[in-house]
mmCIF file of C-alpha atoms (C1' of nucleotides) in Angstrom:
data_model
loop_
_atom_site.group_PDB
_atom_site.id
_atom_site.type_symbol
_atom_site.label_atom_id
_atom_site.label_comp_id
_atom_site.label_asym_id
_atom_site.label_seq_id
_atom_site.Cartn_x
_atom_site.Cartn_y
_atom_site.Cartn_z
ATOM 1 C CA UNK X 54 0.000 0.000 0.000
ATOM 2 C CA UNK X 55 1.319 3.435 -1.061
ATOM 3 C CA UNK X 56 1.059 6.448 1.176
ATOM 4 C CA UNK X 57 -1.401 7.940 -1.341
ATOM 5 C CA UNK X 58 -3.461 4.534 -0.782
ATOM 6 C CA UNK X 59 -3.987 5.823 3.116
ATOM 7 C CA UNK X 60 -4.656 9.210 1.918
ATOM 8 C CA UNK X 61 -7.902 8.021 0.378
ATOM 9 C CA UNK X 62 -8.889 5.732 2.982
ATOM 10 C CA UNK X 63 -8.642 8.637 5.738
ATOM 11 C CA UNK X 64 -10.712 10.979 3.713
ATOM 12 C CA UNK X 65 -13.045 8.751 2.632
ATOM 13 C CA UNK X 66 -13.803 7.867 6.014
ATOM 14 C CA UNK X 67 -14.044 11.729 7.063
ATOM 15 C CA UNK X 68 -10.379 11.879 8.674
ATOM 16 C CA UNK X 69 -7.905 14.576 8.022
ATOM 17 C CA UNK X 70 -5.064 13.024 6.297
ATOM 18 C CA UNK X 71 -2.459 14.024 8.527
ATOM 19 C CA UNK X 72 1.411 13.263 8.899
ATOM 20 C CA UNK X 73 0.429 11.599 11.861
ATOM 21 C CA UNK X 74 -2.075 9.718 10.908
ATOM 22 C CA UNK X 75 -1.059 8.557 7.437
ATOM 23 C CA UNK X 76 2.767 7.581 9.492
ATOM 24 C CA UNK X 77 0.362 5.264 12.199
ATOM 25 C CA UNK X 78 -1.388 3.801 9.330
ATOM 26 C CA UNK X 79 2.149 2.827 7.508
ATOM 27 C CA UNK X 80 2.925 1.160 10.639
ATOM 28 C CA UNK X 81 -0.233 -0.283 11.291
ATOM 29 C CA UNK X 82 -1.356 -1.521 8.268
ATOM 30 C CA UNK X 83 1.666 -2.134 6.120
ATOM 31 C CA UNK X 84 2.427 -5.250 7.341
ATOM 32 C CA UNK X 85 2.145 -9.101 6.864
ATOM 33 C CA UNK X 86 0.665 -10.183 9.581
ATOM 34 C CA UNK X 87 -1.796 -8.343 12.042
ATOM 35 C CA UNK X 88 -0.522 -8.010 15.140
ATOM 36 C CA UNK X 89 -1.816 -6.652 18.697
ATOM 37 C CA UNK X 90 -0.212 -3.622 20.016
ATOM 38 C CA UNK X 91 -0.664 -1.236 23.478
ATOM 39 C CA UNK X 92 -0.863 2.237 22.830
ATOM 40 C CA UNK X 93 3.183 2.575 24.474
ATOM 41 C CA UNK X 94 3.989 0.051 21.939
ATOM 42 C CA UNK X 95 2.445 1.912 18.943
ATOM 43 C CA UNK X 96 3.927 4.866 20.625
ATOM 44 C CA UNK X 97 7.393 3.408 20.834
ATOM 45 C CA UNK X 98 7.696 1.817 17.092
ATOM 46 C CA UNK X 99 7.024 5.123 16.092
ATOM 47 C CA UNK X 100 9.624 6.866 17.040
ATOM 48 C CA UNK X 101 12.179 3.778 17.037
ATOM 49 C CA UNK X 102 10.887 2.121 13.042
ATOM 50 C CA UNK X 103 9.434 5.074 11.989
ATOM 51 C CA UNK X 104 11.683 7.996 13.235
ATOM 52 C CA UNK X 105 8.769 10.053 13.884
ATOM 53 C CA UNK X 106 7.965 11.734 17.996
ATOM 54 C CA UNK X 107 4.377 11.686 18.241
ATOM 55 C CA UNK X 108 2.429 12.580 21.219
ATOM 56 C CA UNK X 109 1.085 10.090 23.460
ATOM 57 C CA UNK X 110 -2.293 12.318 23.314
ATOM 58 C CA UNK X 111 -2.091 11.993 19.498
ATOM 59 C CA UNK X 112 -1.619 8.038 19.535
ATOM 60 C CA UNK X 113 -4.681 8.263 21.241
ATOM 61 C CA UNK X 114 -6.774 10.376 19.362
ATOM 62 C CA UNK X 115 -5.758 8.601 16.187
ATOM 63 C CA UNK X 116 -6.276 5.064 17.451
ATOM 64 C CA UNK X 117 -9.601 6.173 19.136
ATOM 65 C CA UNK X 118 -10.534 7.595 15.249
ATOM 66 C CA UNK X 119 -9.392 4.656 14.091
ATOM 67 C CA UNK X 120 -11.461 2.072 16.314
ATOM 68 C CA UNK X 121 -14.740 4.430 15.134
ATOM 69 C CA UNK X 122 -14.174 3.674 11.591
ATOM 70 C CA UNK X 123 -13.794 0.071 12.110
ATOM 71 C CA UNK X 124 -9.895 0.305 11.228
ATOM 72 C CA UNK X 125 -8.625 -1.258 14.446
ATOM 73 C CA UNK X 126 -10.678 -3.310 17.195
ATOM 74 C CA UNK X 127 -9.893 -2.737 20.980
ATOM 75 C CA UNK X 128 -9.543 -5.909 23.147
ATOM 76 C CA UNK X 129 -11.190 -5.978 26.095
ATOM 77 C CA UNK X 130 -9.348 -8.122 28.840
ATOM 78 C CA UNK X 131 -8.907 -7.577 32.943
ATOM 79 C CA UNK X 132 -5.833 -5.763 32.295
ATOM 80 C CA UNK X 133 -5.124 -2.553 33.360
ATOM 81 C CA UNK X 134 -4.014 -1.594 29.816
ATOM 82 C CA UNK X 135 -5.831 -1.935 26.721
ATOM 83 C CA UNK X 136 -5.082 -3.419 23.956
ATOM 84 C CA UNK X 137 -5.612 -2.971 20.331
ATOM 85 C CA UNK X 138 -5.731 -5.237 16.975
ATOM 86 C CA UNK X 139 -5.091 -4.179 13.791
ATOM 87 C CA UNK X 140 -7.278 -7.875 12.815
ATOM 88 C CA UNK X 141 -10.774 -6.774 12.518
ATOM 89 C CA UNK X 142 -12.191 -9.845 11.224
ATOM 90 C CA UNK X 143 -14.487 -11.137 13.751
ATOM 91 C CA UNK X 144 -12.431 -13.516 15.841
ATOM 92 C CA UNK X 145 -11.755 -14.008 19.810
ATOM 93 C CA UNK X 146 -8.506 -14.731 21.849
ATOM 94 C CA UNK X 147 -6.508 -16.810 23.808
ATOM 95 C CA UNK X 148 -5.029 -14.838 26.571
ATOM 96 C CA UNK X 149 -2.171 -15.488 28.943
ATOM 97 C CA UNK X 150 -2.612 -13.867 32.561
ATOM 98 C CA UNK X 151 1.360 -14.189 33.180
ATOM 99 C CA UNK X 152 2.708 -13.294 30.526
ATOM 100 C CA UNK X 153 -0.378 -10.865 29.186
ATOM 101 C CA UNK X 154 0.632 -12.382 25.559
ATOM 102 C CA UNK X 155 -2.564 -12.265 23.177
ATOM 103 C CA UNK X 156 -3.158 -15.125 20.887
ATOM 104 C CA UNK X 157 -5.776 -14.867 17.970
ATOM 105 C CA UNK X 158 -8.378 -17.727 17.885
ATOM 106 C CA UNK X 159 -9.531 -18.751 14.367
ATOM 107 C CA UNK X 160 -13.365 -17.287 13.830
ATOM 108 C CA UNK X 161 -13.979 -21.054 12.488
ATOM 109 C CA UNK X 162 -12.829 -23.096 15.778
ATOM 110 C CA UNK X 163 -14.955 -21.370 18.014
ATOM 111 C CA UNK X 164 -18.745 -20.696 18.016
ATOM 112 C CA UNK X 165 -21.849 -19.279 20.404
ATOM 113 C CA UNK X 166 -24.002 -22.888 21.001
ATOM 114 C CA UNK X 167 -26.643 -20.238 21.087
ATOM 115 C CA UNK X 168 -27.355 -16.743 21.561
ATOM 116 C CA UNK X 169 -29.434 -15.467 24.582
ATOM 117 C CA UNK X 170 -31.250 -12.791 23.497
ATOM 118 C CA UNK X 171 -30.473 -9.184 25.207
ATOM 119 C CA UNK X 172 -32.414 -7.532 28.210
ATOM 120 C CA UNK X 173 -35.788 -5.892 26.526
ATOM 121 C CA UNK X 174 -34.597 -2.020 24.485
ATOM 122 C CA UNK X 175 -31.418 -3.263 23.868
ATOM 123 C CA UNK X 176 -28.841 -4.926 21.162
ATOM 124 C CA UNK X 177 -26.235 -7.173 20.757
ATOM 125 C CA UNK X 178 -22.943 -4.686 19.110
ATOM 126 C CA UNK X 179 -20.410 -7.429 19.482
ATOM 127 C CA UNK X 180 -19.580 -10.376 21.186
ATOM 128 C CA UNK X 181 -16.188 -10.592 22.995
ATOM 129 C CA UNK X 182 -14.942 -14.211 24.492
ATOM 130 C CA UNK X 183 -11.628 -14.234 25.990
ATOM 131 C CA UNK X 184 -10.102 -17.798 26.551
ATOM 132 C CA UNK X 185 -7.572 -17.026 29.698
ATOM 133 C CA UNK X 186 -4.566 -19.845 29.544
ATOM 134 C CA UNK X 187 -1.639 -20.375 31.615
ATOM 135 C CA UNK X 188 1.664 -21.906 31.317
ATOM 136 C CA UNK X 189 1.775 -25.349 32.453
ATOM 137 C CA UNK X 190 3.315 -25.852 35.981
ATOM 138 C CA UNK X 191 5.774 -28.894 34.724
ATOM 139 C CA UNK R 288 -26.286 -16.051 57.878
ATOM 140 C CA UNK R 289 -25.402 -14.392 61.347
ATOM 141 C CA UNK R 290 -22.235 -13.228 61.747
ATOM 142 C CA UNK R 291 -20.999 -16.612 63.568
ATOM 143 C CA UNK R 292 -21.465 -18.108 60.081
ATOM 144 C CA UNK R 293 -19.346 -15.215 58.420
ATOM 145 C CA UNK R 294 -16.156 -15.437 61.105
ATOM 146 C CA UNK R 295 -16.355 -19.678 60.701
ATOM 147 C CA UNK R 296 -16.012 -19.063 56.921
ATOM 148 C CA UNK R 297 -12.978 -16.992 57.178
ATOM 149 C CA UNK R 298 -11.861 -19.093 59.519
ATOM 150 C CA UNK R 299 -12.361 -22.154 57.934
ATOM 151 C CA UNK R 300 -10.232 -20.503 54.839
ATOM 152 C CA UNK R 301 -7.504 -19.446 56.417
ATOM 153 C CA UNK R 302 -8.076 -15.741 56.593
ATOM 154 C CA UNK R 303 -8.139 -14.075 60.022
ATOM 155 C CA UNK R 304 -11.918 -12.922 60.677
ATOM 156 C CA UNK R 305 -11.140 -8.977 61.525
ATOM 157 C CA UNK R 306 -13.789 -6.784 61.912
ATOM 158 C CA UNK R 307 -13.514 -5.162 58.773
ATOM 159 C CA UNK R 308 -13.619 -8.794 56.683
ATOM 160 C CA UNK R 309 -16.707 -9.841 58.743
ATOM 161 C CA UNK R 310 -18.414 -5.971 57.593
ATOM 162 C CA UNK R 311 -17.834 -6.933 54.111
ATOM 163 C CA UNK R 312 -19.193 -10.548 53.852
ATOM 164 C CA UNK R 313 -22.584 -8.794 55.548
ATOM 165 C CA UNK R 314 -22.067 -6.315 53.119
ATOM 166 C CA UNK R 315 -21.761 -9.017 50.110
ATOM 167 C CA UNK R 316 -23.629 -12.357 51.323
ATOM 168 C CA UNK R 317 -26.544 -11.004 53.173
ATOM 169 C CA UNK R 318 -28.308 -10.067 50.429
ATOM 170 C CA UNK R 319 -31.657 -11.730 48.648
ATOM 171 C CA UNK R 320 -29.482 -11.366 45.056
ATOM 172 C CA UNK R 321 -26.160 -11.684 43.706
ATOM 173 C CA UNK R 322 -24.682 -8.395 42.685
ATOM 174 C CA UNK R 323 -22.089 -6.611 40.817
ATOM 175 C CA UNK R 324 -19.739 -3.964 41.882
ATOM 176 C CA UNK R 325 -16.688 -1.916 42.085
ATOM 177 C CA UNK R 326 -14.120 -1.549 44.411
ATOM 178 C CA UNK R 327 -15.162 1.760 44.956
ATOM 179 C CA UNK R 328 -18.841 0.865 44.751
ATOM 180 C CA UNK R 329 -18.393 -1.288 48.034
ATOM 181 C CA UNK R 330 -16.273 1.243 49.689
ATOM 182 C CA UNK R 331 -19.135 3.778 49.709
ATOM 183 C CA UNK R 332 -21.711 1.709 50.371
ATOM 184 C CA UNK R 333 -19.719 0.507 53.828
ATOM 185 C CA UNK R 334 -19.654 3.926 54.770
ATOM 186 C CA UNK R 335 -23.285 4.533 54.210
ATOM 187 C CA UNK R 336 -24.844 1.546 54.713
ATOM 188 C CA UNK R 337 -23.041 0.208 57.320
ATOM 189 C CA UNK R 338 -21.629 2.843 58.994
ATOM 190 C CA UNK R 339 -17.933 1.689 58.395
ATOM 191 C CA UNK R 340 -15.109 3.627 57.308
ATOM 192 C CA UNK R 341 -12.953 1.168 55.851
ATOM 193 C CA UNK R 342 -9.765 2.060 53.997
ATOM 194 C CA UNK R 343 -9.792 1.648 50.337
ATOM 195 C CA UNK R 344 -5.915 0.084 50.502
ATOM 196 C CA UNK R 345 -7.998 -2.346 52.970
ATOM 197 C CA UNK R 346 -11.138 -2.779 50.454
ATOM 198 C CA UNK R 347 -8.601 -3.709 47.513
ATOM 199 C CA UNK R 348 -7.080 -6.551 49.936
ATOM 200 C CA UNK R 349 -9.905 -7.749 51.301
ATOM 201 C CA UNK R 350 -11.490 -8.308 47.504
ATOM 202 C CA UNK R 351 -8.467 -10.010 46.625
ATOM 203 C CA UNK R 352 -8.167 -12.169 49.427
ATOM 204 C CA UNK R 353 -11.859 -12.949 49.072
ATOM 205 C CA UNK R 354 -11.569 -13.682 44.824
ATOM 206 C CA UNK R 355 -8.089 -16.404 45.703
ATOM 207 C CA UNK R 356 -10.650 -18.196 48.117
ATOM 208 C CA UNK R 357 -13.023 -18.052 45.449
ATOM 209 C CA UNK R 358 -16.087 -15.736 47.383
ATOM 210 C CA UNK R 359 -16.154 -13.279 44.721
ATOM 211 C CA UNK R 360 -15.420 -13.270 41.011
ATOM 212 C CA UNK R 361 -13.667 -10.941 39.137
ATOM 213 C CA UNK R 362 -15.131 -9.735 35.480
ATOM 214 C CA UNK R 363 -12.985 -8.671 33.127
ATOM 215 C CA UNK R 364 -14.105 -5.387 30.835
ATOM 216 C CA UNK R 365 -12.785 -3.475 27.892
ATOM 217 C CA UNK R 366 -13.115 -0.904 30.896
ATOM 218 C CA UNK R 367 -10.570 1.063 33.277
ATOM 219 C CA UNK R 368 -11.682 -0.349 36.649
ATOM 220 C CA UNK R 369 -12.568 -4.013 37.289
ATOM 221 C CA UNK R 370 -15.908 -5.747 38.403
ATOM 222 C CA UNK R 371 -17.077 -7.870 41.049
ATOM 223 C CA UNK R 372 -19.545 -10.486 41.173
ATOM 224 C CA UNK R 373 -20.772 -11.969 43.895
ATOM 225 C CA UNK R 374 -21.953 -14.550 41.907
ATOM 226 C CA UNK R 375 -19.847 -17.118 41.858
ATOM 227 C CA UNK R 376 -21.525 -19.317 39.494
ATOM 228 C CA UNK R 377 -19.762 -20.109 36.074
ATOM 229 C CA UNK R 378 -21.708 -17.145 33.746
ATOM 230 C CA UNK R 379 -21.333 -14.887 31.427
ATOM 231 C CA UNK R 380 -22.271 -11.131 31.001
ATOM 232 C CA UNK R 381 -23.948 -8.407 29.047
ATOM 233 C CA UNK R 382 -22.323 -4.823 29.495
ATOM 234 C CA UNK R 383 -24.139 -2.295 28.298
ATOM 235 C CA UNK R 384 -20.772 0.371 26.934
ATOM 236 C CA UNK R 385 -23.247 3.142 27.264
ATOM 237 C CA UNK R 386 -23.897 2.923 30.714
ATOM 238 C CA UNK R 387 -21.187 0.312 32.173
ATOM 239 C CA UNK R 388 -24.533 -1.475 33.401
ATOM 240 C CA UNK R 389 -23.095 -5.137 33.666
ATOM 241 C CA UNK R 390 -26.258 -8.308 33.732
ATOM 242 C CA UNK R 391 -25.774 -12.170 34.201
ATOM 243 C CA UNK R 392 -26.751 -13.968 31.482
ATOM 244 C CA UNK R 393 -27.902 -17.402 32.896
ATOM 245 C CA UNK R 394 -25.161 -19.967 32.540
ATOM 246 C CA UNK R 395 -27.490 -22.487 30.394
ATOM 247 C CA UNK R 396 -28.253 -19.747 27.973
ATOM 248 C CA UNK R 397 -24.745 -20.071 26.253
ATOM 249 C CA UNK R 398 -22.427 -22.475 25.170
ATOM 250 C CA UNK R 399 -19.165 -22.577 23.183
ATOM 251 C CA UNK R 400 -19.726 -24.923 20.457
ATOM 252 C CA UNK R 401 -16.379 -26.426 20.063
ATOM 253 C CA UNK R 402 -13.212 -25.238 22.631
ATOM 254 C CA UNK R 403 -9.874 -24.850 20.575
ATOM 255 C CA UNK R 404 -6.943 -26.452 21.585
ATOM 256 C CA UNK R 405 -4.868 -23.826 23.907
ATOM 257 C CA UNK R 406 -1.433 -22.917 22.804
ATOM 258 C CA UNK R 407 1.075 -25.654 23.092
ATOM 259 C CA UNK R 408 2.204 -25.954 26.544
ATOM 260 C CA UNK R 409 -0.581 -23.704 28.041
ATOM 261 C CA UNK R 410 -3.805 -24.780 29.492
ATOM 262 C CA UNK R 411 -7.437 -23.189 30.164
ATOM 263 C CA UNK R 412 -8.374 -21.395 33.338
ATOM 264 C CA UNK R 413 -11.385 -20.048 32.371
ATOM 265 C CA UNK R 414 -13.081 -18.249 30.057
ATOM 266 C CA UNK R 415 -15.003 -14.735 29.664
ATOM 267 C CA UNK R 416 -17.820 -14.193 27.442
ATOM 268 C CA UNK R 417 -18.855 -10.727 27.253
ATOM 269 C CA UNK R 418 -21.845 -9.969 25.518
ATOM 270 C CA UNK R 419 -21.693 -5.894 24.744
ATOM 271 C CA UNK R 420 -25.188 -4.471 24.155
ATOM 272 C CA UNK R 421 -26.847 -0.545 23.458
ATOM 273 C CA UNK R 422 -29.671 0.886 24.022
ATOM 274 C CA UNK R 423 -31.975 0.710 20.824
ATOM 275 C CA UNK R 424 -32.126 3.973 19.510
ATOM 276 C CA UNK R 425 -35.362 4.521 18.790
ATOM 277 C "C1'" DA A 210 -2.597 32.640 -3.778
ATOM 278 C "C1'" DA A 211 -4.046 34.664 0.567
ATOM 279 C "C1'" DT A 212 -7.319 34.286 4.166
ATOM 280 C "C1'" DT A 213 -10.188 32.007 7.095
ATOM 281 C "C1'" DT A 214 -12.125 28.248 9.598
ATOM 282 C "C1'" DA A 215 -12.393 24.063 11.673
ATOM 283 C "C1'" DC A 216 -9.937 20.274 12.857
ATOM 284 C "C1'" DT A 217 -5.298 18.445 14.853
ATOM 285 C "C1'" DT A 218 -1.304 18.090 17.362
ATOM 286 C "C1'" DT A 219 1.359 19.095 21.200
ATOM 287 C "C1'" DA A 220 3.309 19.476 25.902
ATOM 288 C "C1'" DT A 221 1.798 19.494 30.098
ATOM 289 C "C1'" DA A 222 -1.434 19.303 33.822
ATOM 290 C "C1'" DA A 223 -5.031 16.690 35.783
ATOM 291 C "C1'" DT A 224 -7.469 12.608 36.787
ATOM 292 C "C1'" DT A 225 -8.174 7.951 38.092
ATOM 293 C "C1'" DA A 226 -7.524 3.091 39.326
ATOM 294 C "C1'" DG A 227 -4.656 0.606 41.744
ATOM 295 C "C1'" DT A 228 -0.308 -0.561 44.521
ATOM 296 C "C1'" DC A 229 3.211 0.285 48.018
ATOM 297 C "C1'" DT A 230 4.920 1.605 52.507
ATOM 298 C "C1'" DA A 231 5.747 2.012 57.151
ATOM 299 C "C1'" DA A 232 3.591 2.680 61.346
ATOM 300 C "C1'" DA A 233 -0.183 1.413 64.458
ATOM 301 C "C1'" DG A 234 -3.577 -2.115 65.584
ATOM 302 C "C1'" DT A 235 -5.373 -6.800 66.485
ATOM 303 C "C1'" DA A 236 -6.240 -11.995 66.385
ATOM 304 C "C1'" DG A 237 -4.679 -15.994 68.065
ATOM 305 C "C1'" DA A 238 -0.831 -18.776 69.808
ATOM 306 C "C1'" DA A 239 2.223 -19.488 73.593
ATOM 307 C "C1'" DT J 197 -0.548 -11.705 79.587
ATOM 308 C "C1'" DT J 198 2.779 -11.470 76.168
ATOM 309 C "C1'" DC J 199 4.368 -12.197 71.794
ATOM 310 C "C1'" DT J 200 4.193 -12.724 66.919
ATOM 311 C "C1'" DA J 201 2.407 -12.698 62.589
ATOM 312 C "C1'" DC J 202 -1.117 -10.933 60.055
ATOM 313 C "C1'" DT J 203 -4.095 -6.598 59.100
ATOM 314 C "C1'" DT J 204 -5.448 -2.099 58.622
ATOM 315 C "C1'" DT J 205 -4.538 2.526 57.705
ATOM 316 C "C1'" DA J 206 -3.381 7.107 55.620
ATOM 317 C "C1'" DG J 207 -0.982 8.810 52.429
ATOM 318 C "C1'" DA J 208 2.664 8.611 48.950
ATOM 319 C "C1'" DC J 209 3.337 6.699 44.628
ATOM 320 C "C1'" DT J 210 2.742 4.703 39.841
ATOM 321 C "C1'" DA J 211 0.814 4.051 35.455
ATOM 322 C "C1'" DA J 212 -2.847 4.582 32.111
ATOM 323 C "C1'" DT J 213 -5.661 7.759 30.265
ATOM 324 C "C1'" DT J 214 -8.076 12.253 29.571
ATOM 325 C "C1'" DA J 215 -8.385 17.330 29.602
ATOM 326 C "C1'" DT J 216 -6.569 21.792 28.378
ATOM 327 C "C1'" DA J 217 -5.079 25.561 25.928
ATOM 328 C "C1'" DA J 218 -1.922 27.195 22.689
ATOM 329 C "C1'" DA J 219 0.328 26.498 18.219
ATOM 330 C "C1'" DG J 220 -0.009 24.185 13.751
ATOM 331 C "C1'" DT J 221 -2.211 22.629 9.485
ATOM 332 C "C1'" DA J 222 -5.755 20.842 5.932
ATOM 333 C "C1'" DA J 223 -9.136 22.378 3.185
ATOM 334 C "C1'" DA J 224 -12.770 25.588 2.123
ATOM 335 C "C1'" DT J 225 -13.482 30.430 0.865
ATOM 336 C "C1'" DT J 226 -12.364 34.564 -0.987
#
DNA sequence: AATTTACTTTATAATTAGTCTAAAGTAGAA
DNA sequence: TTCTACTTTAGACTAATTATAAAGTAAATT
């Protein structure tokens, strides 16, 4: 994807192309694999792969835009932190309470037996299931 | 349950039954429901409810002492502070984002279809289902 | 192209949940 | 009763996140 490739997608989705935001999107979404990322880490790569200081405020702004247009998913866990996935296919996640590594789970190898249906006014957005895991104590 | 019942079951679990551990079970047990809250939820209602000026350092410990022997779960939320449960039952949750209004869903109401296999050399602990509704906007 | 306007970024302050600490208090054993 | 280990406490501290207000910039307007 070319820089001008981003350009397009943030307008057409209503965001300013900015430095910023087109440099977060490079790192973010030029890449092989998705990958799960803290907003320190995103912060971080920045300014070590990318060469570019950006304001901790700004890395949230932009990744706050970005989860409203569907560009990145947040991950909810027990964690303190919060964590965010540039894989916004609809898929869950093994997660390891030690270690607080995140592991996607294949959207095919796990499935709601059934669905209950929500308290009365209200609707389902999205369904989050978190498989916690552990090292084995050998 | 008197509070006899409360110091034998603190007792009986190895933590010492202090004054401010027997408050909170009356606090969390005597009650016709289950219920969810947060850490600073239960600190107010001690002090207005029961009269009892506990130190938040102390209602931090206490919860954690209480979730190792297994009195209280802990629900993990895309959120910044954590939730309690004093249902202790193996369940699952709506949250409702808009209003951080968390509701049991009845454990026979859902079912994973098929578990995947956790990472090599990892096993399950448990598992979170969150369910994340809205109000319908009407 | 210059001007204007609204949106962005920035550094920093403020907020908030949660943990740590060290001193004072207390349950239970001796 | 005395001692010891466990608890509680207030307050300092940390880390994640949000708010603020000034400076910067994209894009619309002239």
């Amino acid at each position: 994807m070319k820089n001008q490739d981003f350009i397009n997608k943030l307008r057409n989705s209503g965001l300013r192309p900015t430095k910023q935001r087109i440099k977060i999107c490079e790192a973010l979404f030029n890449t092989e694999k998705t990958f799960h990322f803290t907003v320190n880490d995103l912060a971080k790569m920045m300014q070590k792969n990318f060469n570019e200081k950006i304001s901790l405020a700004t890395v949230y702004n932009t990744l706050h835009a970005f989860k409203k247009k569907g560009y990145v998913k947040e991950i909810s866990l027990g964690n303190d932190k919060s964590y965010f996935d540039t894989n916004i296919s609809s898929h869950h996640h093994f997660f390891d309470t030690k270690t607080n590594e995140l592991i996607d789970i294949d959207s095919s190898k796990v499935e709601l037996k059934n669905i209950p249906n929500p308290p009365k006014g209200k609707s389902i957005k999205d369904i989050d299931i978190v498989i916690n895991v552990e090292n084995d104590s050998q």
